[in-house]
Amino acid sequence: MDFFTSMDVSSSGMTAERTRMNLISSNIANANSTRTPEGGPYKRKDPVFAAVPATAGFNAVLDRNGNANLKKVEVTQIREDQSPPRLQYDPTHPDADAQGYVALPNVNVIEEMADMVSATRAYEANVTAAQAAKSMATKTLDLLR
Amino acid sequence: MALDGIFDTTIRLLEKNLDLRAKNQNLISANLANAETPGYIPTTLSFEGELKEALKNRGDGSVLITNPRHIPLKGQAAGLDNVQGKLVETPDSSIGKDGNGVELENEMGKLAENQILYNATIQIVSKQFESLKTAIKGSI
C-alpha cells in the first residue's frame, strides 16, 4: 500500500496548476504593458502540461507496486502566444507607431478569468485527492490502536 | 497459511480488497492531476468481478492455490492471492479538441466511492480483530 505515491502525484498536479495560476496572474497584470525587456508589447504566456511516469529509477525497474501506468503531470514548457497584438489608435501614446496605433498585449482578460476558474477547480480536485489519500492512510494506521 | 483457523479467507479477502483499492486511489489521483494534460486518457482498476470469481472457485473440488507462484489449472479462476485487477481506460464520452478524456465530476465521484469502500473495508477488518479478541478473552 503506497499512499505516498498518490500524494506525490496529487502534489505534482497542484504544482502544475499553481504554475498555471501564476502565469494567468502575470497575463492579467500585464494586460496593458506595452514595453518588455525583449521589446514590443507583452505576449500572453501559457503552460504546456505533459503526463510523465510517476515512479522513476530503481523502483520503476522493479515495479513492485504495479505503478508502471501511473502518470504525474509536469509543466514541460512555457509557451508564448504568437497571435498578433491588439492595435489601438492613440497618437499621443509614447509607444505609438507612425500611423498613431499602439500595439497592446494579445491578452483577453475575460478569457484569463475563465481560465483562472478552471485552474482553481483543478487545484481543488488535487487537494481533495491528497486529503482522501491522507485519511485512508490514517484509517489504516488506526487499525493498530 | 499457518494460522488457517484464525485468519481465514475473510481476512485475506479484505486484505486483497484494501490493496487493490489503494492502487485504484493512485490511479484516480493520477487522473485528477492530469485533468488538463492534452491527450491524457484516464485509467481505473477493475477488480470486483475477478475477486468474486476467485472467491466462488473455492472449495468445489478445484485445486487449491496456496502459493502465489502456483500456476492455476486450465479453466480455473486465479486464487485470491493472484487477483491483480485489470486496467481499464475510462475516457469521457465527448473528448475535447486537446484529446484529454478526464471528466472532473466523474473522477471526483470515483474518488469518493473508492474512499468510502476503503474505509468500510478497514472498519470490517477492525471488527474482525475485535471479535477475535473477544473470543480470546472468553468473556464479554
PDB file of C-alpha atoms in Angstrom:
ATOM      1  CA  MET A   1       0.000   0.000   0.000  1.00  0.00           C
ATOM      2  CA  ASP A   2       1.646   3.161  -1.120  1.00  0.00           C
ATOM      3  CA  PHE A   3      -0.390   6.214  -0.382  1.00  0.00           C
ATOM      4  CA  PHE A   4       2.718   8.362  -0.644  1.00  0.00           C
ATOM      5  CA  THR A   5       2.793   7.767  -4.390  1.00  0.00           C
ATOM      6  CA  SER A   6      -0.775   9.010  -4.564  1.00  0.00           C
ATOM      7  CA  MET A   7       0.110  12.130  -2.580  1.00  0.00           C
ATOM      8  CA  ASP A   8       3.162  12.648  -4.770  1.00  0.00           C
ATOM      9  CA  VAL A   9       1.018  12.500  -7.908  1.00  0.00           C
ATOM     10  CA  SER A  10      -1.535  14.889  -6.396  1.00  0.00           C
ATOM     11  CA  SER A  11       1.165  17.354  -5.408  1.00  0.00           C
ATOM     12  CA  SER A  12       2.571  17.270  -8.947  1.00  0.00           C
ATOM     13  CA  GLY A  13      -0.922  18.278 -10.092  1.00  0.00           C
ATOM     14  CA  MET A  14      -1.043  21.089  -7.534  1.00  0.00           C
ATOM     15  CA  THR A  15       2.381  22.375  -8.642  1.00  0.00           C
ATOM     16  CA  ALA A  16       1.306  22.369 -12.281  1.00  0.00           C
ATOM     17  CA  GLU A  17      -1.943  24.193 -11.553  1.00  0.00           C
ATOM     18  CA  ARG A  18      -0.131  26.725  -9.372  1.00  0.00           C
ATOM     19  CA  THR A  19       2.330  27.436 -12.211  1.00  0.00           C
ATOM     20  CA  ARG A  20      -0.665  27.947 -14.475  1.00  0.00           C
ATOM     21  CA  MET A  21      -2.250  30.269 -11.928  1.00  0.00           C
ATOM     22  CA  ASN A  22       0.985  32.329 -11.694  1.00  0.00           C
ATOM     23  CA  LEU A  23       1.052  32.700 -15.471  1.00  0.00           C
ATOM     24  CA  ILE A  24      -2.608  33.756 -15.509  1.00  0.00           C
ATOM     25  CA  SER A  25      -1.882  36.423 -12.863  1.00  0.00           C
ATOM     26  CA  SER A  26       1.079  37.597 -14.922  1.00  0.00           C
ATOM     27  CA  ASN A  27      -1.136  37.787 -18.039  1.00  0.00           C
ATOM     28  CA  ILE A  28      -3.816  39.785 -16.233  1.00  0.00           C
ATOM     29  CA  ALA A  29      -1.294  42.112 -14.554  1.00  0.00           C
ATOM     30  CA  ASN A  30       0.362  42.804 -17.893  1.00  0.00           C
ATOM     31  CA  ALA A  31      -2.841  43.132 -19.919  1.00  0.00           C
ATOM     32  CA  ASN A  32      -1.810  46.666 -20.887  1.00  0.00           C
ATOM     33  CA  SER A  33       2.011  46.548 -20.765  1.00  0.00           C
ATOM     34  CA  THR A  34       3.402  47.967 -23.991  1.00  0.00           C
ATOM     35  CA  ARG A  35       7.062  47.647 -23.072  1.00  0.00           C
ATOM     36  CA  THR A  36       9.059  44.495 -22.225  1.00  0.00           C
ATOM     37  CA  PRO A  37      12.822  43.874 -21.902  1.00  0.00           C
ATOM     38  CA  GLU A  38      12.634  41.894 -25.174  1.00  0.00           C
ATOM     39  CA  GLY A  39      10.996  44.860 -26.859  1.00  0.00           C
ATOM     40  CA  GLY A  40       7.428  45.192 -28.107  1.00  0.00           C
ATOM     41  CA  PRO A  41       4.257  44.574 -26.095  1.00  0.00           C
ATOM     42  CA  TYR A  42       3.868  41.760 -23.530  1.00  0.00           C
ATOM     43  CA  LYS A  43       2.906  38.390 -25.017  1.00  0.00           C
ATOM     44  CA  ARG A  44       0.388  36.081 -23.331  1.00  0.00           C
ATOM     45  CA  LYS A  45       2.070  33.113 -21.606  1.00  0.00           C
ATOM     46  CA  ASP A  46       0.632  29.620 -21.416  1.00  0.00           C
ATOM     47  CA  PRO A  47       1.979  26.441 -19.715  1.00  0.00           C
ATOM     48  CA  VAL A  48       2.319  23.169 -21.625  1.00  0.00           C
ATOM     49  CA  PHE A  49       1.314  20.153 -19.499  1.00  0.00           C
ATOM     50  CA  ALA A  50       2.683  16.671 -20.098  1.00  0.00           C
ATOM     51  CA  ALA A  51       1.961  13.322 -18.416  1.00  0.00           C
ATOM     52  CA  VAL A  52       5.188  11.682 -17.179  1.00  0.00           C
ATOM     53  CA  PRO A  53       5.699   8.345 -15.331  1.00  0.00           C
ATOM     54  CA  ALA A  54       5.140   8.770 -11.578  1.00  0.00           C
ATOM     55  CA  THR A  55       7.944   6.445 -10.484  1.00  0.00           C
ATOM     56  CA  ALA A  56      11.441   6.726 -11.852  1.00  0.00           C
ATOM     57  CA  GLY A  57      14.751   4.934 -11.367  1.00  0.00           C
ATOM     58  CA  PHE A  58      15.187   1.765  -9.359  1.00  0.00           C
ATOM     59  CA  ASN A  59      11.603   1.426  -8.154  1.00  0.00           C
ATOM     60  CA  ALA A  60      10.274   1.799 -11.671  1.00  0.00           C
ATOM     61  CA  VAL A  61      12.534  -1.001 -12.902  1.00  0.00           C
ATOM     62  CA  LEU A  62      11.381  -3.322 -10.127  1.00  0.00           C
ATOM     63  CA  ASP A  63       7.759  -2.139 -10.421  1.00  0.00           C
ATOM     64  CA  ARG A  64       6.827  -3.911  -7.216  1.00  0.00           C
ATOM     65  CA  ASN A  65       3.610  -1.991  -6.799  1.00  0.00           C
ATOM     66  CA  GLY A  66       2.388  -2.161 -10.356  1.00  0.00           C
ATOM     67  CA  ASN A  67       2.691   1.586 -10.801  1.00  0.00           C
ATOM     68  CA  ALA A  68       4.008   1.411 -14.350  1.00  0.00           C
ATOM     69  CA  ASN A  69       0.868   3.049 -15.715  1.00  0.00           C
ATOM     70  CA  LEU A  70       0.771   5.811 -13.142  1.00  0.00           C
ATOM     71  CA  LYS A  71       1.393   9.245 -14.610  1.00  0.00           C
ATOM     72  CA  LYS A  72       2.069  12.503 -12.856  1.00  0.00           C
ATOM     73  CA  VAL A  73       1.871  15.883 -14.532  1.00  0.00           C
ATOM     74  CA  GLU A  74       4.688  18.243 -15.339  1.00  0.00           C
ATOM     75  CA  VAL A  75       4.939  21.700 -16.903  1.00  0.00           C
ATOM     76  CA  THR A  76       7.417  20.967 -19.697  1.00  0.00           C
ATOM     77  CA  GLN A  77       7.430  24.367 -21.339  1.00  0.00           C
ATOM     78  CA  ILE A  78       6.023  27.866 -21.053  1.00  0.00           C
ATOM     79  CA  ARG A  79       4.689  28.910 -24.409  1.00  0.00           C
ATOM     80  CA  GLU A  80       4.349  32.484 -25.647  1.00  0.00           C
ATOM     81  CA  ASP A  81       1.170  33.162 -27.551  1.00  0.00           C
ATOM     82  CA  GLN A  82       2.282  34.354 -31.014  1.00  0.00           C
ATOM     83  CA  SER A  83      -1.068  35.792 -32.052  1.00  0.00           C
ATOM     84  CA  PRO A  84      -0.918  39.447 -33.237  1.00  0.00           C
ATOM     85  CA  PRO A  85      -1.187  42.288 -30.689  1.00  0.00           C
ATOM     86  CA  ARG A  86      -4.305  44.383 -30.224  1.00  0.00           C
ATOM     87  CA  LEU A  87      -3.992  47.712 -32.039  1.00  0.00           C
ATOM     88  CA  GLN A  88      -5.469  50.819 -30.505  1.00  0.00           C
ATOM     89  CA  TYR A  89      -5.487  54.295 -32.062  1.00  0.00           C
ATOM     90  CA  ASP A  90      -3.812  56.650 -29.615  1.00  0.00           C
ATOM     91  CA  PRO A  91      -1.349  59.058 -31.322  1.00  0.00           C
ATOM     92  CA  THR A  92      -0.347  60.707 -28.037  1.00  0.00           C
ATOM     93  CA  HIS A  93       0.970  57.437 -26.557  1.00  0.00           C
ATOM     94  CA  PRO A  94       4.806  57.341 -26.424  1.00  0.00           C
ATOM     95  CA  ASP A  95       4.799  53.825 -27.960  1.00  0.00           C
ATOM     96  CA  ALA A  96       2.504  54.724 -30.859  1.00  0.00           C
ATOM     97  CA  ASP A  97       3.766  53.919 -34.371  1.00  0.00           C
ATOM     98  CA  ALA A  98       3.888  56.334 -37.345  1.00  0.00           C
ATOM     99  CA  GLN A  99       0.163  55.823 -38.051  1.00  0.00           C
ATOM    100  CA  GLY A 100      -0.676  56.575 -34.413  1.00  0.00           C
ATOM    101  CA  TYR A 101      -1.507  52.953 -33.420  1.00  0.00           C
ATOM    102  CA  VAL A 102      -0.330  51.445 -30.137  1.00  0.00           C
ATOM    103  CA  ALA A 103       0.363  47.671 -30.018  1.00  0.00           C
ATOM    104  CA  LEU A 104      -1.226  46.292 -26.844  1.00  0.00           C
ATOM    105  CA  PRO A 105      -0.659  42.734 -25.461  1.00  0.00           C
ATOM    106  CA  ASN A 106      -2.660  39.883 -27.007  1.00  0.00           C
ATOM    107  CA  VAL A 107      -4.266  39.185 -23.613  1.00  0.00           C
ATOM    108  CA  ASN A 108      -8.024  38.783 -23.319  1.00  0.00           C
ATOM    109  CA  VAL A 109      -8.823  39.462 -19.665  1.00  0.00           C
ATOM    110  CA  ILE A 110     -12.192  37.652 -19.798  1.00  0.00           C
ATOM    111  CA  GLU A 111     -10.518  34.544 -21.226  1.00  0.00           C
ATOM    112  CA  GLU A 112      -7.913  34.720 -18.451  1.00  0.00           C
ATOM    113  CA  MET A 113     -10.627  34.943 -15.782  1.00  0.00           C
ATOM    114  CA  ALA A 114     -12.364  31.844 -17.179  1.00  0.00           C
ATOM    115  CA  ASP A 115      -9.008  30.048 -17.262  1.00  0.00           C
ATOM    116  CA  MET A 116      -8.406  31.050 -13.664  1.00  0.00           C
ATOM    117  CA  VAL A 117     -11.671  29.471 -12.504  1.00  0.00           C
ATOM    118  CA  SER A 118     -10.735  26.282 -14.352  1.00  0.00           C
ATOM    119  CA  ALA A 119      -7.263  26.251 -12.727  1.00  0.00           C
ATOM    120  CA  THR A 120      -8.783  26.808  -9.265  1.00  0.00           C
ATOM    121  CA  ARG A 121     -11.179  23.884  -9.690  1.00  0.00           C
ATOM    122  CA  ALA A 122      -8.439  21.594 -10.939  1.00  0.00           C
ATOM    123  CA  TYR A 123      -6.229  22.607  -7.978  1.00  0.00           C
ATOM    124  CA  GLU A 124      -9.063  21.906  -5.538  1.00  0.00           C
ATOM    125  CA  ALA A 125      -9.633  18.495  -7.104  1.00  0.00           C
ATOM    126  CA  ASN A 126      -5.975  17.640  -6.447  1.00  0.00           C
ATOM    127  CA  VAL A 127      -6.261  18.862  -2.851  1.00  0.00           C
ATOM    128  CA  THR A 128      -9.315  16.628  -2.337  1.00  0.00           C
ATOM    129  CA  ALA A 129      -7.463  13.627  -3.767  1.00  0.00           C
ATOM    130  CA  ALA A 130      -4.496  14.261  -1.450  1.00  0.00           C
ATOM    131  CA  GLN A 131      -6.847  14.602   1.530  1.00  0.00           C
ATOM    132  CA  ALA A 132      -8.559  11.331   0.584  1.00  0.00           C
ATOM    133  CA  ALA A 133      -5.207   9.531   0.437  1.00  0.00           C
ATOM    134  CA  LYS A 134      -4.221  11.018   3.791  1.00  0.00           C
ATOM    135  CA  SER A 135      -7.449   9.999   5.501  1.00  0.00           C
ATOM    136  CA  MET A 136      -7.208   6.475   4.063  1.00  0.00           C
ATOM    137  CA  ALA A 137      -3.645   6.132   5.371  1.00  0.00           C
ATOM    138  CA  THR A 138      -4.719   7.423   8.786  1.00  0.00           C
ATOM    139  CA  LYS A 139      -7.626   4.972   8.921  1.00  0.00           C
ATOM    140  CA  THR A 140      -5.194   2.158   8.159  1.00  0.00           C
ATOM    141  CA  LEU A 141      -2.895   3.288  10.951  1.00  0.00           C
ATOM    142  CA  ASP A 142      -5.900   3.352  13.300  1.00  0.00           C
ATOM    143  CA  LEU A 143      -6.040  -0.445  12.946  1.00  0.00           C
ATOM    144  CA  LEU A 144      -3.050  -0.554  15.281  1.00  0.00           C
ATOM    145  CA  ARG A 145      -4.930   1.069  18.134  1.00  0.00           C
TER     146      ARG A 145
ATOM    147  CA  MET B   1      -1.175 -20.279   5.791  1.00  0.00           C
ATOM    148  CA  ALA B   2      -0.146 -21.468   9.177  1.00  0.00           C
ATOM    149  CA  LEU B   3      -2.994 -19.884  11.074  1.00  0.00           C
ATOM    150  CA  ASP B   4      -5.727 -21.038   8.772  1.00  0.00           C
ATOM    151  CA  GLY B   5      -8.107 -21.407  11.688  1.00  0.00           C
ATOM    152  CA  ILE B   6      -7.956 -17.850  12.968  1.00  0.00           C
ATOM    153  CA  PHE B   7      -7.087 -15.847   9.888  1.00  0.00           C
ATOM    154  CA  ASP B   8      -9.408 -17.385   7.356  1.00  0.00           C
ATOM    155  CA  THR B   9     -10.410 -16.328   3.882  1.00  0.00           C
ATOM    156  CA  THR B  10     -12.288 -13.289   5.143  1.00  0.00           C
ATOM    157  CA  ILE B  11      -9.118 -11.566   6.284  1.00  0.00           C
ATOM    158  CA  ARG B  12      -7.338 -12.485   3.077  1.00  0.00           C
ATOM    159  CA  LEU B  13     -10.248 -11.150   1.021  1.00  0.00           C
ATOM    160  CA  LEU B  14     -10.323  -7.902   2.999  1.00  0.00           C
ATOM    161  CA  GLU B  15      -6.566  -7.556   2.697  1.00  0.00           C
ATOM    162  CA  LYS B  16      -6.714  -8.026  -1.072  1.00  0.00           C
ATOM    163  CA  ASN B  17      -9.578  -5.554  -1.287  1.00  0.00           C
ATOM    164  CA  LEU B  18      -7.575  -2.919   0.613  1.00  0.00           C
ATOM    165  CA  ASP B  19      -4.540  -3.487  -1.565  1.00  0.00           C
ATOM    166  CA  LEU B  20      -6.468  -3.083  -4.805  1.00  0.00           C
ATOM    167  CA  ARG B  21      -8.419  -0.072  -3.534  1.00  0.00           C
ATOM    168  CA  ALA B  22      -5.142   1.637  -2.593  1.00  0.00           C
ATOM    169  CA  LYS B  23      -3.882   1.017  -6.136  1.00  0.00           C
ATOM    170  CA  ASN B  24      -7.128   2.404  -7.530  1.00  0.00           C
ATOM    171  CA  GLN B  25      -6.667   5.506  -5.367  1.00  0.00           C
ATOM    172  CA  ASN B  26      -3.262   6.064  -7.013  1.00  0.00           C
ATOM    173  CA  LEU B  27      -4.806   5.828 -10.465  1.00  0.00           C
ATOM    174  CA  ILE B  28      -7.655   8.216  -9.617  1.00  0.00           C
ATOM    175  CA  SER B  29      -5.276  10.825  -8.215  1.00  0.00           C
ATOM    176  CA  ALA B  30      -3.182  10.484 -11.383  1.00  0.00           C
ATOM    177  CA  ASN B  31      -6.328  11.122 -13.433  1.00  0.00           C
ATOM    178  CA  LEU B  32      -7.103  14.219 -11.377  1.00  0.00           C
ATOM    179  CA  ALA B  33      -3.531  15.522 -11.648  1.00  0.00           C
ATOM    180  CA  ASN B  34      -3.730  15.122 -15.419  1.00  0.00           C
ATOM    181  CA  ALA B  35      -7.168  16.742 -15.711  1.00  0.00           C
ATOM    182  CA  GLU B  36      -5.721  19.361 -18.065  1.00  0.00           C
ATOM    183  CA  THR B  37      -2.986  17.398 -19.854  1.00  0.00           C
ATOM    184  CA  PRO B  38      -3.565  17.195 -23.604  1.00  0.00           C
ATOM    185  CA  GLY B  39      -4.013  13.651 -24.903  1.00  0.00           C
ATOM    186  CA  TYR B  40      -4.343  12.025 -21.461  1.00  0.00           C
ATOM    187  CA  ILE B  41      -6.841   9.160 -21.184  1.00  0.00           C
ATOM    188  CA  PRO B  42      -7.907   8.284 -17.609  1.00  0.00           C
ATOM    189  CA  THR B  43      -7.485   4.719 -16.345  1.00  0.00           C
ATOM    190  CA  THR B  44      -9.025   2.861 -13.450  1.00  0.00           C
ATOM    191  CA  LEU B  45      -8.594  -0.558 -11.862  1.00  0.00           C
ATOM    192  CA  SER B  46     -11.414  -3.054 -12.322  1.00  0.00           C
ATOM    193  CA  PHE B  47     -11.219  -5.999  -9.943  1.00  0.00           C
ATOM    194  CA  GLU B  48     -14.639  -6.611  -8.365  1.00  0.00           C
ATOM    195  CA  GLY B  49     -15.604  -9.335 -10.875  1.00  0.00           C
ATOM    196  CA  GLU B  50     -12.227 -11.033 -10.644  1.00  0.00           C
ATOM    197  CA  LEU B  51     -12.403 -11.013  -6.837  1.00  0.00           C
ATOM    198  CA  LYS B  52     -15.875 -12.543  -6.878  1.00  0.00           C
ATOM    199  CA  GLU B  53     -14.731 -15.278  -9.281  1.00  0.00           C
ATOM    200  CA  ALA B  54     -11.720 -16.078  -7.092  1.00  0.00           C
ATOM    201  CA  LEU B  55     -13.992 -16.379  -4.074  1.00  0.00           C
ATOM    202  CA  LYS B  56     -16.532 -18.561  -5.869  1.00  0.00           C
ATOM    203  CA  ASN B  57     -13.973 -21.053  -7.137  1.00  0.00           C
ATOM    204  CA  ARG B  58     -13.065 -22.261  -3.696  1.00  0.00           C
ATOM    205  CA  GLY B  59     -13.973 -25.492  -2.037  1.00  0.00           C
ATOM    206  CA  ASP B  60     -15.759 -27.015  -5.009  1.00  0.00           C
ATOM    207  CA  GLY B  61     -13.188 -29.704  -5.649  1.00  0.00           C
ATOM    208  CA  SER B  62     -10.894 -27.475  -7.653  1.00  0.00           C
ATOM    209  CA  VAL B  63      -7.205 -27.440  -6.911  1.00  0.00           C
ATOM    210  CA  LEU B  64      -6.302 -25.022  -4.149  1.00  0.00           C
ATOM    211  CA  ILE B  65      -3.616 -22.463  -4.817  1.00  0.00           C
ATOM    212  CA  THR B  66      -1.698 -21.979  -1.599  1.00  0.00           C
ATOM    213  CA  ASN B  67       1.300 -20.148  -3.014  1.00  0.00           C
ATOM    214  CA  PRO B  68       1.194 -17.172  -5.362  1.00  0.00           C
ATOM    215  CA  ARG B  69       3.723 -18.930  -7.607  1.00  0.00           C
ATOM    216  CA  HIS B  70       1.420 -21.902  -8.241  1.00  0.00           C
ATOM    217  CA  ILE B  71       0.028 -21.995 -11.734  1.00  0.00           C
ATOM    218  CA  PRO B  72      -3.789 -22.307 -11.765  1.00  0.00           C
ATOM    219  CA  LEU B  73      -5.318 -25.235 -13.687  1.00  0.00           C
ATOM    220  CA  LYS B  74      -6.812 -24.518 -17.044  1.00  0.00           C
ATOM    221  CA  GLY B  75     -10.328 -23.138 -16.760  1.00  0.00           C
ATOM    222  CA  GLN B  76      -9.920 -22.390 -13.091  1.00  0.00           C
ATOM    223  CA  ALA B  77     -10.043 -18.819 -11.915  1.00  0.00           C
ATOM    224  CA  ALA B  78      -6.936 -17.468 -10.264  1.00  0.00           C
ATOM    225  CA  GLY B  79      -6.726 -17.783  -6.494  1.00  0.00           C
ATOM    226  CA  LEU B  80      -7.480 -14.905  -4.165  1.00  0.00           C
ATOM    227  CA  ASP B  81      -3.806 -14.012  -3.858  1.00  0.00           C
ATOM    228  CA  ASN B  82      -3.383 -13.831  -7.614  1.00  0.00           C
ATOM    229  CA  VAL B  83      -6.110 -11.282  -8.254  1.00  0.00           C
ATOM    230  CA  GLN B  84      -4.363  -8.265  -9.759  1.00  0.00           C
ATOM    231  CA  GLY B  85      -7.248  -6.335 -11.273  1.00  0.00           C
ATOM    232  CA  LYS B  86      -7.442  -5.087 -14.819  1.00  0.00           C
ATOM    233  CA  LEU B  87      -6.528  -1.597 -16.003  1.00  0.00           C
ATOM    234  CA  VAL B  88      -9.392  -0.137 -17.981  1.00  0.00           C
ATOM    235  CA  GLU B  89      -9.413   3.147 -19.843  1.00  0.00           C
ATOM    236  CA  THR B  90     -12.425   5.268 -18.982  1.00  0.00           C
ATOM    237  CA  PRO B  91     -12.427   8.200 -21.379  1.00  0.00           C
ATOM    238  CA  ASP B  92     -15.099  10.869 -21.271  1.00  0.00           C
ATOM    239  CA  SER B  93     -17.906  10.341 -23.800  1.00  0.00           C
ATOM    240  CA  SER B  94     -17.056  13.625 -25.507  1.00  0.00           C
ATOM    241  CA  ILE B  95     -13.306  14.079 -25.754  1.00  0.00           C
ATOM    242  CA  GLY B  96     -12.380  17.724 -26.349  1.00  0.00           C
ATOM    243  CA  LYS B  97     -10.119  19.168 -29.007  1.00  0.00           C
ATOM    244  CA  ASP B  98      -6.981  18.579 -26.942  1.00  0.00           C
ATOM    245  CA  GLY B  99      -7.628  14.822 -26.680  1.00  0.00           C
ATOM    246  CA  ASN B 100      -7.985  14.872 -22.891  1.00  0.00           C
ATOM    247  CA  GLY B 101     -10.540  12.332 -21.692  1.00  0.00           C
ATOM    248  CA  VAL B 102     -10.782  13.282 -17.993  1.00  0.00           C
ATOM    249  CA  GLU B 103     -14.177  14.299 -16.671  1.00  0.00           C
ATOM    250  CA  LEU B 104     -13.594  16.020 -13.333  1.00  0.00           C
ATOM    251  CA  GLU B 105     -17.029  15.242 -11.815  1.00  0.00           C
ATOM    252  CA  ASN B 106     -16.757  11.594 -12.780  1.00  0.00           C
ATOM    253  CA  GLU B 107     -13.308  11.292 -11.201  1.00  0.00           C
ATOM    254  CA  MET B 108     -14.440  13.040  -8.002  1.00  0.00           C
ATOM    255  CA  GLY B 109     -17.313  10.562  -7.767  1.00  0.00           C
ATOM    256  CA  LYS B 110     -14.960   7.635  -8.226  1.00  0.00           C
ATOM    257  CA  LEU B 111     -12.593   9.111  -5.642  1.00  0.00           C
ATOM    258  CA  ALA B 112     -15.381   9.383  -3.042  1.00  0.00           C
ATOM    259  CA  GLU B 113     -16.666   5.885  -3.816  1.00  0.00           C
ATOM    260  CA  ASN B 114     -13.214   4.360  -3.573  1.00  0.00           C
ATOM    261  CA  GLN B 115     -12.520   6.149  -0.298  1.00  0.00           C
ATOM    262  CA  ILE B 116     -15.821   5.096   1.293  1.00  0.00           C
ATOM    263  CA  LEU B 117     -15.377   1.467   0.271  1.00  0.00           C
ATOM    264  CA  TYR B 118     -11.786   1.513   1.549  1.00  0.00           C
ATOM    265  CA  ASN B 119     -12.889   2.916   4.905  1.00  0.00           C
ATOM    266  CA  ALA B 120     -15.691   0.364   5.089  1.00  0.00           C
ATOM    267  CA  THR B 121     -13.211  -2.445   4.493  1.00  0.00           C
ATOM    268  CA  ILE B 122     -10.904  -1.056   7.186  1.00  0.00           C
ATOM    269  CA  GLN B 123     -13.818  -0.995   9.593  1.00  0.00           C
ATOM    270  CA  ILE B 124     -14.703  -4.613   8.852  1.00  0.00           C
ATOM    271  CA  VAL B 125     -11.073  -5.611   9.424  1.00  0.00           C
ATOM    272  CA  SER B 126     -11.029  -3.880  12.788  1.00  0.00           C
ATOM    273  CA  LYS B 127     -14.351  -5.514  13.778  1.00  0.00           C
ATOM    274  CA  GLN B 128     -12.918  -8.859  12.727  1.00  0.00           C
ATOM    275  CA  PHE B 129      -9.963  -8.345  15.036  1.00  0.00           C
ATOM    276  CA  GLU B 130     -12.248  -7.170  17.821  1.00  0.00           C
ATOM    277  CA  SER B 131     -14.354 -10.327  17.670  1.00  0.00           C
ATOM    278  CA  LEU B 132     -11.159 -12.402  17.701  1.00  0.00           C
ATOM    279  CA  LYS B 133     -10.112 -10.534  20.822  1.00  0.00           C
ATOM    280  CA  THR B 134     -13.485 -11.214  22.422  1.00  0.00           C
ATOM    281  CA  ALA B 135     -13.114 -14.910  21.627  1.00  0.00           C
ATOM    282  CA  ILE B 136      -9.621 -14.980  23.137  1.00  0.00           C
ATOM    283  CA  LYS B 137     -10.711 -13.202  26.307  1.00  0.00           C
ATOM    284  CA  GLY B 138     -13.600 -15.611  26.754  1.00  0.00           C
ATOM    285  CA  SER B 139     -15.838 -13.029  28.371  1.00  0.00           C
ATOM    286  CA  ILE B 140     -17.678 -10.024  27.005  1.00  0.00           C
TER     287      ILE B 140
END
